Structures are given as structure tokens and as C-alpha cells.
Short mmCIF file of C-alpha atoms in Angstrom, two decimals:
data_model
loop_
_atom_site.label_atom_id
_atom_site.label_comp_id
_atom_site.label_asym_id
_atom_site.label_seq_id
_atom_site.Cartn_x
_atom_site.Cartn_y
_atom_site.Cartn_z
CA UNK G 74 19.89 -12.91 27.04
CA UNK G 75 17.34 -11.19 24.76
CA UNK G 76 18.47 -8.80 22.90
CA UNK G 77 18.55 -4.38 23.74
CA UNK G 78 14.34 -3.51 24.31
CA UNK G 79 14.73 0.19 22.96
CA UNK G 80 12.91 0.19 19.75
CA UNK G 81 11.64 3.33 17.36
CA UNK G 82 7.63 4.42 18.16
CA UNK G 83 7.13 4.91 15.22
CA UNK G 84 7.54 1.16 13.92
CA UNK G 85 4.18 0.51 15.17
CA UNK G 86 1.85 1.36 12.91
CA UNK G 87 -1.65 1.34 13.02
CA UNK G 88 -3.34 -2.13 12.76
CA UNK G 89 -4.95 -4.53 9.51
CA UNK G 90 -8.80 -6.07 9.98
CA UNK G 91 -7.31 -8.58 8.27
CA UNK G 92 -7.12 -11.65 11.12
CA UNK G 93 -8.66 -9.34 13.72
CA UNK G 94 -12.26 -9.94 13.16
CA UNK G 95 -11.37 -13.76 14.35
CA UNK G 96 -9.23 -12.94 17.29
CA UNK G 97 -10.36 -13.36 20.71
CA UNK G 98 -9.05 -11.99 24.14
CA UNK G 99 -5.90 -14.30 25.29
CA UNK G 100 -7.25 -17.28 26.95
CA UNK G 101 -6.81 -16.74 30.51
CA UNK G 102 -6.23 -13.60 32.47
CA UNK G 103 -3.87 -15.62 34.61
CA UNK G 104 -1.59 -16.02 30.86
CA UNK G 105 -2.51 -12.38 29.91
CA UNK G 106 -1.23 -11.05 33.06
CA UNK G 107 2.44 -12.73 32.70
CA UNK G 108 2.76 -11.62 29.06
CA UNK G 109 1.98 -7.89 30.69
CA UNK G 110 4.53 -8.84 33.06
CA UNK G 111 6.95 -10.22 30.44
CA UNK G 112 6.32 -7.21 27.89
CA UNK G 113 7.35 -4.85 31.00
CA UNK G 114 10.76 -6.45 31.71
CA UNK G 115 11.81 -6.20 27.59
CA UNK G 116 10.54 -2.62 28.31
CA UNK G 117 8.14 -2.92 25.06
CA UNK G 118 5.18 -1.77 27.15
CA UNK G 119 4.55 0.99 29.48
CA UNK G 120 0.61 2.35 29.86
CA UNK G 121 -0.94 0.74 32.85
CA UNK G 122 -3.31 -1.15 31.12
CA UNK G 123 -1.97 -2.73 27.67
CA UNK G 124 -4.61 -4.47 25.82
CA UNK G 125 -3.75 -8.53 24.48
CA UNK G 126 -5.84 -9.94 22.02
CA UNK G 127 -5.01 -13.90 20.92
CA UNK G 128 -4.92 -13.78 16.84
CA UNK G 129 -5.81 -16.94 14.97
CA UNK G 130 -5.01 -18.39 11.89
CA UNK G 131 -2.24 -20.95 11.93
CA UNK G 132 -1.49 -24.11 13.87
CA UNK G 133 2.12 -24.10 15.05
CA UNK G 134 2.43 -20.55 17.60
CA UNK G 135 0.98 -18.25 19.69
CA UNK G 136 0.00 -15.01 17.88
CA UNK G 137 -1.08 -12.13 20.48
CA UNK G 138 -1.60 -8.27 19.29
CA UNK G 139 -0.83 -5.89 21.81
CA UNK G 140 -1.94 -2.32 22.03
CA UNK G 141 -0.08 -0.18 24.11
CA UNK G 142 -1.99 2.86 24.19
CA UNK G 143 -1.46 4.36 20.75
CA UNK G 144 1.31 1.76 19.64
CA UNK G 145 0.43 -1.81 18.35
CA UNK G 146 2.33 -4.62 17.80
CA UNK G 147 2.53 -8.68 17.61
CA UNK G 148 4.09 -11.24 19.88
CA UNK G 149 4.69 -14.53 18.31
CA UNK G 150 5.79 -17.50 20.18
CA UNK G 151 6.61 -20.84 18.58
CA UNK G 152 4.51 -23.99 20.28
CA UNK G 153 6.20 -27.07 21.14
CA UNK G 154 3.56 -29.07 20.32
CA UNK G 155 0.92 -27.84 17.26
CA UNK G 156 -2.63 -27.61 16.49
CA UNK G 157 -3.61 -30.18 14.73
CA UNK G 158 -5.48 -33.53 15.03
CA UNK G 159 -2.24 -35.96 14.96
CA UNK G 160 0.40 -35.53 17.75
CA UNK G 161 3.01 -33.45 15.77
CA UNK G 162 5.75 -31.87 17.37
CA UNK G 163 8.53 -29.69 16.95
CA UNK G 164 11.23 -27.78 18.32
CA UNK G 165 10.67 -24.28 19.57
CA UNK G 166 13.63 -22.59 18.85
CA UNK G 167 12.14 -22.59 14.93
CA UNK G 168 10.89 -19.18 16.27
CA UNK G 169 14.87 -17.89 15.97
CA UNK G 170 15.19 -19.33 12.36
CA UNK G 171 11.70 -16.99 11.22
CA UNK G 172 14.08 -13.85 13.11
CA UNK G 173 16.79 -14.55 10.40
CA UNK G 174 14.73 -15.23 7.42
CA UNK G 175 13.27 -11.70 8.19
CA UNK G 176 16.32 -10.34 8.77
CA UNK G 177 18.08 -11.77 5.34
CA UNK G 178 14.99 -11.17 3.40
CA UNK G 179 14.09 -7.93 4.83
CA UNK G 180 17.76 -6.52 2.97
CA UNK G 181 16.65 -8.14 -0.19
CA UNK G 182 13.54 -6.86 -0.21
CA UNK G 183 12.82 -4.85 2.74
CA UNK G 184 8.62 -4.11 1.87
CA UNK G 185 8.04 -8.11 1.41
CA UNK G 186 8.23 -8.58 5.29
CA UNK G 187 7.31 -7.16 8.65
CA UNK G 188 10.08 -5.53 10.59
CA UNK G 189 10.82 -7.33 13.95
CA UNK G 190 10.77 -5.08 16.73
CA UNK G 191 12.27 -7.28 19.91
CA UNK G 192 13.64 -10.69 20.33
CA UNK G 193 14.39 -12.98 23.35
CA UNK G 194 15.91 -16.32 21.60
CA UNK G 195 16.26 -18.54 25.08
CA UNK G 196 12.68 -17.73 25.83
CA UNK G 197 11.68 -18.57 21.88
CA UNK G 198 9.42 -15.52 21.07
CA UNK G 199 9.55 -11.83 19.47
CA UNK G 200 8.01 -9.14 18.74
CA UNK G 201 6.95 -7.64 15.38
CA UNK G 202 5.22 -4.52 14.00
CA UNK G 203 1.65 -5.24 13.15
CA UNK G 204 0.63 -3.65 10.07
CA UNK G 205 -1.67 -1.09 8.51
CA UNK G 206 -5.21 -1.06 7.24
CA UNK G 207 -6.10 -1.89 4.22
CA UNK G 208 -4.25 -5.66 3.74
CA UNK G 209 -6.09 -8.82 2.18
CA UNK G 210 -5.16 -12.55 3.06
CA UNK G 211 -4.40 -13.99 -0.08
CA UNK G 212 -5.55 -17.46 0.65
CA UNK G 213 -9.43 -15.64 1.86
CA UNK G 214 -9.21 -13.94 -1.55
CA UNK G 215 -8.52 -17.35 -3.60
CA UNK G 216 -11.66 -19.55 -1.09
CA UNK G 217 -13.85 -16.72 -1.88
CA UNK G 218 -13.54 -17.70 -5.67
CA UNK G 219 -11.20 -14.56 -6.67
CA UNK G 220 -7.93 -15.58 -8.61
CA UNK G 221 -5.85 -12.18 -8.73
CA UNK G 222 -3.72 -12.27 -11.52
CA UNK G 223 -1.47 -9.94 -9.76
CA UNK G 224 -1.04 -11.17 -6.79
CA UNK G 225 0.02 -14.73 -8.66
CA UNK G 226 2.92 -12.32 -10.13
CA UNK G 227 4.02 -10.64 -7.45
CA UNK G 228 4.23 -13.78 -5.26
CA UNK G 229 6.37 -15.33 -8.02
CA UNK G 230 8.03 -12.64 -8.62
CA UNK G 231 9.24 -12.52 -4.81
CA UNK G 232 10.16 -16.00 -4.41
CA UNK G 233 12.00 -15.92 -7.90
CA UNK G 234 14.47 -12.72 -6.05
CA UNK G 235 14.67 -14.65 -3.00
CA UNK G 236 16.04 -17.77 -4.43
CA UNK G 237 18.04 -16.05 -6.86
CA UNK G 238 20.02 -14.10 -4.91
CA UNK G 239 20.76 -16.59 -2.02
CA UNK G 240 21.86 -19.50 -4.11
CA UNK G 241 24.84 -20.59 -3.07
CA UNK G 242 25.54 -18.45 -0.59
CA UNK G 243 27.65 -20.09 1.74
CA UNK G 244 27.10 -17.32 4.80
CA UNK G 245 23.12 -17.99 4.32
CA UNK G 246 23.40 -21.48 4.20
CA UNK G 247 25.53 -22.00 7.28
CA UNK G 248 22.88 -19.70 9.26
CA UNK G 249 19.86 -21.61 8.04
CA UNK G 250 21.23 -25.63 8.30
CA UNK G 251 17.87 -26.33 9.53
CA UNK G 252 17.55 -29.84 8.52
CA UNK G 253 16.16 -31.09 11.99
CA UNK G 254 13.53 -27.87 12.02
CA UNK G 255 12.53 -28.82 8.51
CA UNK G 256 12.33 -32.43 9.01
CA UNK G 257 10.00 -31.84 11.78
CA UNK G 258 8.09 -29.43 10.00
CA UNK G 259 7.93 -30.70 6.78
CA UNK G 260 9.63 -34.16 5.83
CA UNK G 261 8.01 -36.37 8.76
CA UNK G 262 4.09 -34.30 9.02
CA UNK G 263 3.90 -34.43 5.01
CA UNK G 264 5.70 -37.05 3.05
CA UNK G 265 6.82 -39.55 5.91
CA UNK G 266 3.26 -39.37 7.25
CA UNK G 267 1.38 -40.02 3.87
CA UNK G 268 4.22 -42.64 3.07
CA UNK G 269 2.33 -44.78 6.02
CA UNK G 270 -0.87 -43.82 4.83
CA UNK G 271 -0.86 -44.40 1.05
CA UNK G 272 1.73 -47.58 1.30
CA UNK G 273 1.41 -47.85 -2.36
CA UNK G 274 3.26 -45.10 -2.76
CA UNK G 275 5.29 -45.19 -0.04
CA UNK G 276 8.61 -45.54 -2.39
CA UNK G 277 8.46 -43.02 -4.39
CA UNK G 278 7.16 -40.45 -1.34
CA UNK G 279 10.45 -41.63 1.02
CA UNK G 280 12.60 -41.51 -1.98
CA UNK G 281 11.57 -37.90 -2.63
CA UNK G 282 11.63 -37.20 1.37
CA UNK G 283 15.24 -38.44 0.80
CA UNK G 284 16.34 -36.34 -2.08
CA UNK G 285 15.35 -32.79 -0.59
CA UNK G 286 16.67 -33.85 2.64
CA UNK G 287 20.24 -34.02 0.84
CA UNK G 288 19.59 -31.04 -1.70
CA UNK G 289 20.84 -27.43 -0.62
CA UNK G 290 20.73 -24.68 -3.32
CA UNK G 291 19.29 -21.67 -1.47
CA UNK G 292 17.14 -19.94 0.97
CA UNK G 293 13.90 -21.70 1.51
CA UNK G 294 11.00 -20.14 3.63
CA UNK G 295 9.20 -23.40 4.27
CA UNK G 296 5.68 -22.38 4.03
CA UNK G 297 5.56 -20.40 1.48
CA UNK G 298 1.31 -20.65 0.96
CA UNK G 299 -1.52 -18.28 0.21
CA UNK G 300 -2.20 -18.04 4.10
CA UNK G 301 0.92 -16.38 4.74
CA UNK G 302 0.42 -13.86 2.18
CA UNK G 303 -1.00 -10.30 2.49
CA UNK G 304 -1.40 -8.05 -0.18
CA UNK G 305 -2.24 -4.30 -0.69
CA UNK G 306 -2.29 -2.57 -4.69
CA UNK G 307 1.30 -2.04 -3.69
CA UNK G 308 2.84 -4.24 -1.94
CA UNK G 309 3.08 -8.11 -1.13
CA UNK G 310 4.14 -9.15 2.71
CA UNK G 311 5.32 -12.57 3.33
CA UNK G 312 4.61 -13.73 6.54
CA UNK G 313 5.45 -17.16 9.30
CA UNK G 314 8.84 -18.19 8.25
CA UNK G 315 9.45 -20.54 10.88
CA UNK G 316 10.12 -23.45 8.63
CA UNK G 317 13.04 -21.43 7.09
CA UNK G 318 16.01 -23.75 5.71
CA UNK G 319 18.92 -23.52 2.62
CA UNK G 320 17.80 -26.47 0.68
CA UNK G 321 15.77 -27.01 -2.61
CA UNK G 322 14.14 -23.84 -3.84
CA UNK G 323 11.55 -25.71 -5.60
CA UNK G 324 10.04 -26.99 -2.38
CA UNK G 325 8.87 -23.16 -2.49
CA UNK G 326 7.33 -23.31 -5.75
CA UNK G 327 5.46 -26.71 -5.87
CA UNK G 328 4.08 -26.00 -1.87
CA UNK G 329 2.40 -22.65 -3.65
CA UNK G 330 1.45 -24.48 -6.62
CA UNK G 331 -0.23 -27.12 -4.37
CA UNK G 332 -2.58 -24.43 -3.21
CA UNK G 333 -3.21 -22.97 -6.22
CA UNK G 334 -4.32 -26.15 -7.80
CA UNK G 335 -5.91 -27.56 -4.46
CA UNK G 336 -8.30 -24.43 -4.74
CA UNK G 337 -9.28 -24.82 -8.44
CA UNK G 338 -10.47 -28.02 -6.72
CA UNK G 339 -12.61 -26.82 -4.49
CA UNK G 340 -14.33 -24.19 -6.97
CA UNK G 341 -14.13 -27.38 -9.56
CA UNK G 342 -16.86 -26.03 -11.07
CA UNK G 343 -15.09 -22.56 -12.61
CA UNK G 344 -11.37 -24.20 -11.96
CA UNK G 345 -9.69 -22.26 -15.06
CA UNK G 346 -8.76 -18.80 -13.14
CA UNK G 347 -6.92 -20.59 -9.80
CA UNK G 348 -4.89 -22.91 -13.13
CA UNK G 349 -4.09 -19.55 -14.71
CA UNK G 350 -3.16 -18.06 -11.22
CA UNK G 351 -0.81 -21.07 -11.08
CA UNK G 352 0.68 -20.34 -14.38
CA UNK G 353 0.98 -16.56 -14.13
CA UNK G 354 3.03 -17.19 -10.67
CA UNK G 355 5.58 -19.84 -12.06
CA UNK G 356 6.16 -17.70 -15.27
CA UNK G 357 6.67 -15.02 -13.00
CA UNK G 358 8.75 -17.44 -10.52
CA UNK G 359 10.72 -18.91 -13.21
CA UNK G 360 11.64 -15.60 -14.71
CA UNK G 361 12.76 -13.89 -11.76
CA UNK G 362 15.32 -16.94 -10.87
CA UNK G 363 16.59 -16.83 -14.86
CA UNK G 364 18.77 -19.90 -15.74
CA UNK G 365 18.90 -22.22 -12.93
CA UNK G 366 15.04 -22.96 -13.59
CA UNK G 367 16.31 -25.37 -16.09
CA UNK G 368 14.59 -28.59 -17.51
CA UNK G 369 15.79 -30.58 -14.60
CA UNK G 370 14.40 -28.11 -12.07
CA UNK G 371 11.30 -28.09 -13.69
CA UNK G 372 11.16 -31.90 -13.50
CA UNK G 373 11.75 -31.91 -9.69
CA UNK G 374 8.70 -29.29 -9.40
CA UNK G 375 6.23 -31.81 -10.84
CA UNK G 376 7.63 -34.21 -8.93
CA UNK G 377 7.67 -32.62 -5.72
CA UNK G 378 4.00 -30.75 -6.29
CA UNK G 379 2.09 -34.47 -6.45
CA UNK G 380 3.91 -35.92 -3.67
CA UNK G 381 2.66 -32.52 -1.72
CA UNK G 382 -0.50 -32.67 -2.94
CA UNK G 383 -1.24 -36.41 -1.40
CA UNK G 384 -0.22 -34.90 1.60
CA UNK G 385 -2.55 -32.19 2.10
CA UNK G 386 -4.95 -35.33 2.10
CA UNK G 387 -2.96 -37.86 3.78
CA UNK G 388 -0.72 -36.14 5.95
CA UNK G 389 -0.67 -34.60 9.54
CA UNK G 390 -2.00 -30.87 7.86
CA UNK G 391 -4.84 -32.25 5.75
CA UNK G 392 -6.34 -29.43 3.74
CA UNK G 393 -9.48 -28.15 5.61
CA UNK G 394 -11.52 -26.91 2.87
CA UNK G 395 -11.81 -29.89 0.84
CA UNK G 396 -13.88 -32.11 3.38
CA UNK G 397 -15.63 -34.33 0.74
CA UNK G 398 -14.69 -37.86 0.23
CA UNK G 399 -14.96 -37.34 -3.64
CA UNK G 400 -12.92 -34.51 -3.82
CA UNK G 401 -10.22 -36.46 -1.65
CA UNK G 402 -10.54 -39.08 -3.68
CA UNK G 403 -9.65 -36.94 -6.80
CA UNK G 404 -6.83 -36.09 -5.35
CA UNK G 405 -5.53 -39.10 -4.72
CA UNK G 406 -6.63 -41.00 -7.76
CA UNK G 407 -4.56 -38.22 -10.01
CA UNK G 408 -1.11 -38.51 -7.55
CA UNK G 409 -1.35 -42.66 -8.20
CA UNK G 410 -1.96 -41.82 -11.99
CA UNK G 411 0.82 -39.55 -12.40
CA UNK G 412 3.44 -39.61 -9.12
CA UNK G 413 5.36 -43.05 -11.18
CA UNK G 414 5.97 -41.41 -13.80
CA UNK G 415 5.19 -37.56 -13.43
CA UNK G 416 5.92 -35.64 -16.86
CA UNK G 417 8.33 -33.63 -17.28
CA UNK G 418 6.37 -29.86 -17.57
CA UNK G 419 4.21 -28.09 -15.24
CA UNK G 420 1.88 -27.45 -17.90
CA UNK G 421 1.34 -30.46 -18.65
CA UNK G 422 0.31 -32.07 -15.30
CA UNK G 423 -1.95 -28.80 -14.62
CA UNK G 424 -3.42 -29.65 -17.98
CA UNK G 425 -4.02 -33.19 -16.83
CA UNK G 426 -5.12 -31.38 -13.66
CA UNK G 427 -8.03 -29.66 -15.22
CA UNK G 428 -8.89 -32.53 -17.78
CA UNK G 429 -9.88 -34.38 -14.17
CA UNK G 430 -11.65 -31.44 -12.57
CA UNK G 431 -14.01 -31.69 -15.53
CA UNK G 432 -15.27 -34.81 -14.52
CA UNK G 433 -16.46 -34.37 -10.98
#
């Protein structure tokens, strides 16, 4: 049954640009009238003519602001089967896990993500506030060329609390033993997939599939990427945590990493501030967890950020902004160089990193 529809007015709060210059009105007026009709029986609407508006941006749900009158707020609904070009699909209760990761990571550190307003678990969506003016994407930022050093800090910082404080915890990681979500979301669509594409290094990918598949240390959100980021001169919101799972924290790390270093790519010509981005946000990272980013954690980072990298190229999500074959090909060419034997630091592989870009 979903859960009680009363809800405070004044968690709505007035709505970001950010996303809404690409939205469109929801697809059909056939679907727009039985989300009305939904919204009315979880009592979350009540003028006579509520206004839907289909938000895009990601791949895997269906994002729809509504405006009720004066109040505004966001409808997500997980997809059983995703946007993309492969067939890639997944199960739709994922859209409960997100509920819980905003629930355990909204009393850790309730300004780092939206509040949700409503829930109905058997019918797999919710309701969330939609917030304020004045927001940036973090990922538009970084393809427009503009590496914010404090952003990179506050996003590590973040994570670095987030792990911290749920490692271990046995009550978190009975709620999120996700391993079926994740696999679906993550194990089979990046590594499995780019296994059977790059056979070469098919190994090493599967045996690394393998290991975080068996490795549970803490709260994970999954998809933890510049995309999912919004930021204001005060405060960082972490959004889409339907991937959510207690396994290896530096899944995390090396996914944001990936970006980071998959952008100084594309802007290969000035790559230096995206590398320092990437540094700034795992001293900040590393920091913030304290002693359990050890040597051997570290290690796995490395490890785990080249196998993730091939992905973005060979897997089910391929990176959209990095269309060239010879930019591909870069990618690829440094994973088979350095996935066998991957060394040991960070800085060292983003060093070898930009020693590459300067050769395109």
C-alpha cells in the first residue's frame, strides 16, 4: 500500500532552470491524464488543472515535474527496460532502493539530497521536492570546459562522509543487499558487456566483475557521476540513487574519477584542470574516509577506474560526448597498456593519463 499522502506545503519549493529548458510536455495526454488521476488518489494534487512536464536527462526512469498551482514537485518512476541502444534491462523496484539511500543519507547529511515527499513501493514510483533556482549540473559545467575546484572538493568530501560513516554497518547493509539491482545495473551493462567486446581483456574485466560482486564494506550510491550532481556556492545535492548497494566504496570513487578523466579527454587540448579536478576530489575523498583509504584501497581504485573506463567505450552506456574513433581508440589503447598490470597510485596512472592526451 503506498505509504500516508499528507505531506508539508511548504516542501515544495520553487523550481531550478537547471533540466527544464530540455523538458517537454509528457508524451501523450492519454499518459498525462492517468498520472493526474494517479497524483489525485495519493492526494498530492488538488487544483483542477495540474501542469506535467516530462524532464530529461538520464536513461533508466521517467522524470515528470508537476506544478500544482503554486507547489512543484517531481515524480520519478523507475523503467523496466532503459534508454539506451543495447537491450538492457532491469528490475523496477530499484526505484525503492533510491527511497532508502535518501532516507539514510538524508540523516547523514540532510542538504546533500532532495527530500522525498510520497512513495507508493508496489507501484515503483515517488515523489520528491523539486528544487530552487539558482542550481548548476555539474557534468554541463565540466563539457563546457569549466573544472571547479570546489565542486571537485565538495563532491569528495561527500562521498568520503558517506562511506565513512556506513562502513560496516550491519543495519545499512542488510537494507541495501542489492546485489541483483547492481548486477543489472552495473556488473552485466559495464564490465560483463565490454568483457564480450574487448575479449582480450575479458579476464581481467570478469575477474574484477567477480571481486566487487563479493566485496561489501559500505554504502554505495551506484552512480555516483557529474550528471547527478547539482551545485549552488553552498551546497552540493546528490541526485538518482537507484543503483544504491553496501559493497565496495571505491566503485564510488573510480566511477567519478572515470568522468573526470573521460572529460580531460574530450577538452584534450587544455586537459590539466579536469586532472587537477580529479586530484582535488580524491584528496578530498580520501581525507574524509581517514584510514581505511589505505595502500590496498588505493590499488583497487586504479584497478577498478580502467576497467570502467573501457566501458564507457565498450559497454551498454558508451560515453556520448566522445564520438570520435581516435579518441575511442585512446581510450582503449591506454586500458590494454595499463589494465595487466595497473600501478599501484592514482597519480600515477592520471600522470600516464595526461602523458597520452599530449599526443592526440
Amino acid at each position: 500500500m503506498p505509504e500516508t499522502s499528507s505531506y508539508p506545503t511548504d516542501a515544495i519549493v520553487k523550481p531550478t532552470s537547471t533540466q527544464r529548458d530540455s523538458s517537454r510536455e509528457v508524451d501523450s495526454a492519454s499518459a498525462a491524464s492517468e498520472w493526474v488521476q494517479t497524483l489525485r488518489r495519493a492526494g498530492l494534487v488538488q487544483s483542477p488543472a495540474p501542469r506535467l512536464e516530462a524532464l530529461t536527462g538520464g536513461v533508466s526512469s521517467e522524470i515528470i515535474l508537476v506544478e500544482d498551482g503554486d507547489r512543484r514537485f517531481v515524480v520519478k518512476r523507475a523503467l523496466a527496460k532503459l534508454r539506451v541502444r543495447d537491450d538492457w534491462f532491469a528490475d523496477t523496484g530499484r526505484s525503492g532502493v533510491e527511497q532508502s539511500y535518501l532516507r539514510v543519507v538524508g540523516a547523514l547529511l540532510p542538504s546533500c539530497v532532495p527530500r522525498v515527499l510520497f512513495a507508493d513501493p508496489e507501484a515503483g514510483w515517488f515523489a520528491m521536492e523539486y528544487l530552487g533556482d539558482g542550481f548548476l549540473n555539474w557534468k554541463s559545467q565540466l563539457l563546457g570546459g569549466h573544472a571547479d575546484p570546489l565542486a571537485a572538493r565538495r563532491a569528495g568530501e561527500a562521498l568520503g562522509v558517506i562511506h565513512r560513516e556506513t562502513w560496516g554497518d550491519a543495519a545499512v547493509a542488510g537494507e541495501f543487499a542489492t546485489g541483483l539491482n547492481f548486477h543489472q545495473l552495473r556488473i552485466e551493462p559495464y564490465l560483463e558487456t565490454a568483457a564480450r567486446r574487448a575479449p582480450e581483456l575479458a579476464g581481467l574485466l570478469l575477474e574484477e566483475a567477480a571481486r566487487l560482486q563479493g566485496t561489501a564494506l559500505a554504502l554505495v550510491h551506484g552512480d555516483f557521476s557529474p550528471k547527478n550532481i547539482l551545485l549552488t556556492p553552498d551546497r552540493l545535492v546528490l541526485l538518482d540513487a537507484e543503483v544504491g548497494w553496501f559493497g565496495d566504496p571505491v566503485f564510488d570513487a573510480a566511477f567519478l574519477l572515470n568522468h573526470l578523466l573521460l572529460k580531460a579527454l574530450l577538452h584534450a587540448s587544455a586537459p590539466d584542470p579536469m586532472i587537477e579536478s580529479a586530484r582535488i576530489f580524491w584528496t578530498a575523498y580520501t581525507q574524509a574516509l581517514g584510514g581505511k583509504a589505505d595502500t590496498a584501497f588505493e590499488a583497487r581504485t586504479v584497478r577498478l577506474l580502467l576497467c570502467l573506463m573501457l566501458a564507457r567505450i565498450h559497454g551498454k552506456s558508451p560515453v556520448e560526448y566522445l564520438p570520435e574513433p581516435l579518441k575511442q581508440r585512446c581510450v582503449v589503447e591506454f586500458v590494454r597498456a595499463h589494465l595487466p598490470h595497473p600501478p599501484g597510485l592514482l597519480a600515477d596512472l592520471m600522470a600516464a593519463w595526461r602523458e597520452g592526451l599530449r599526443h592526440l
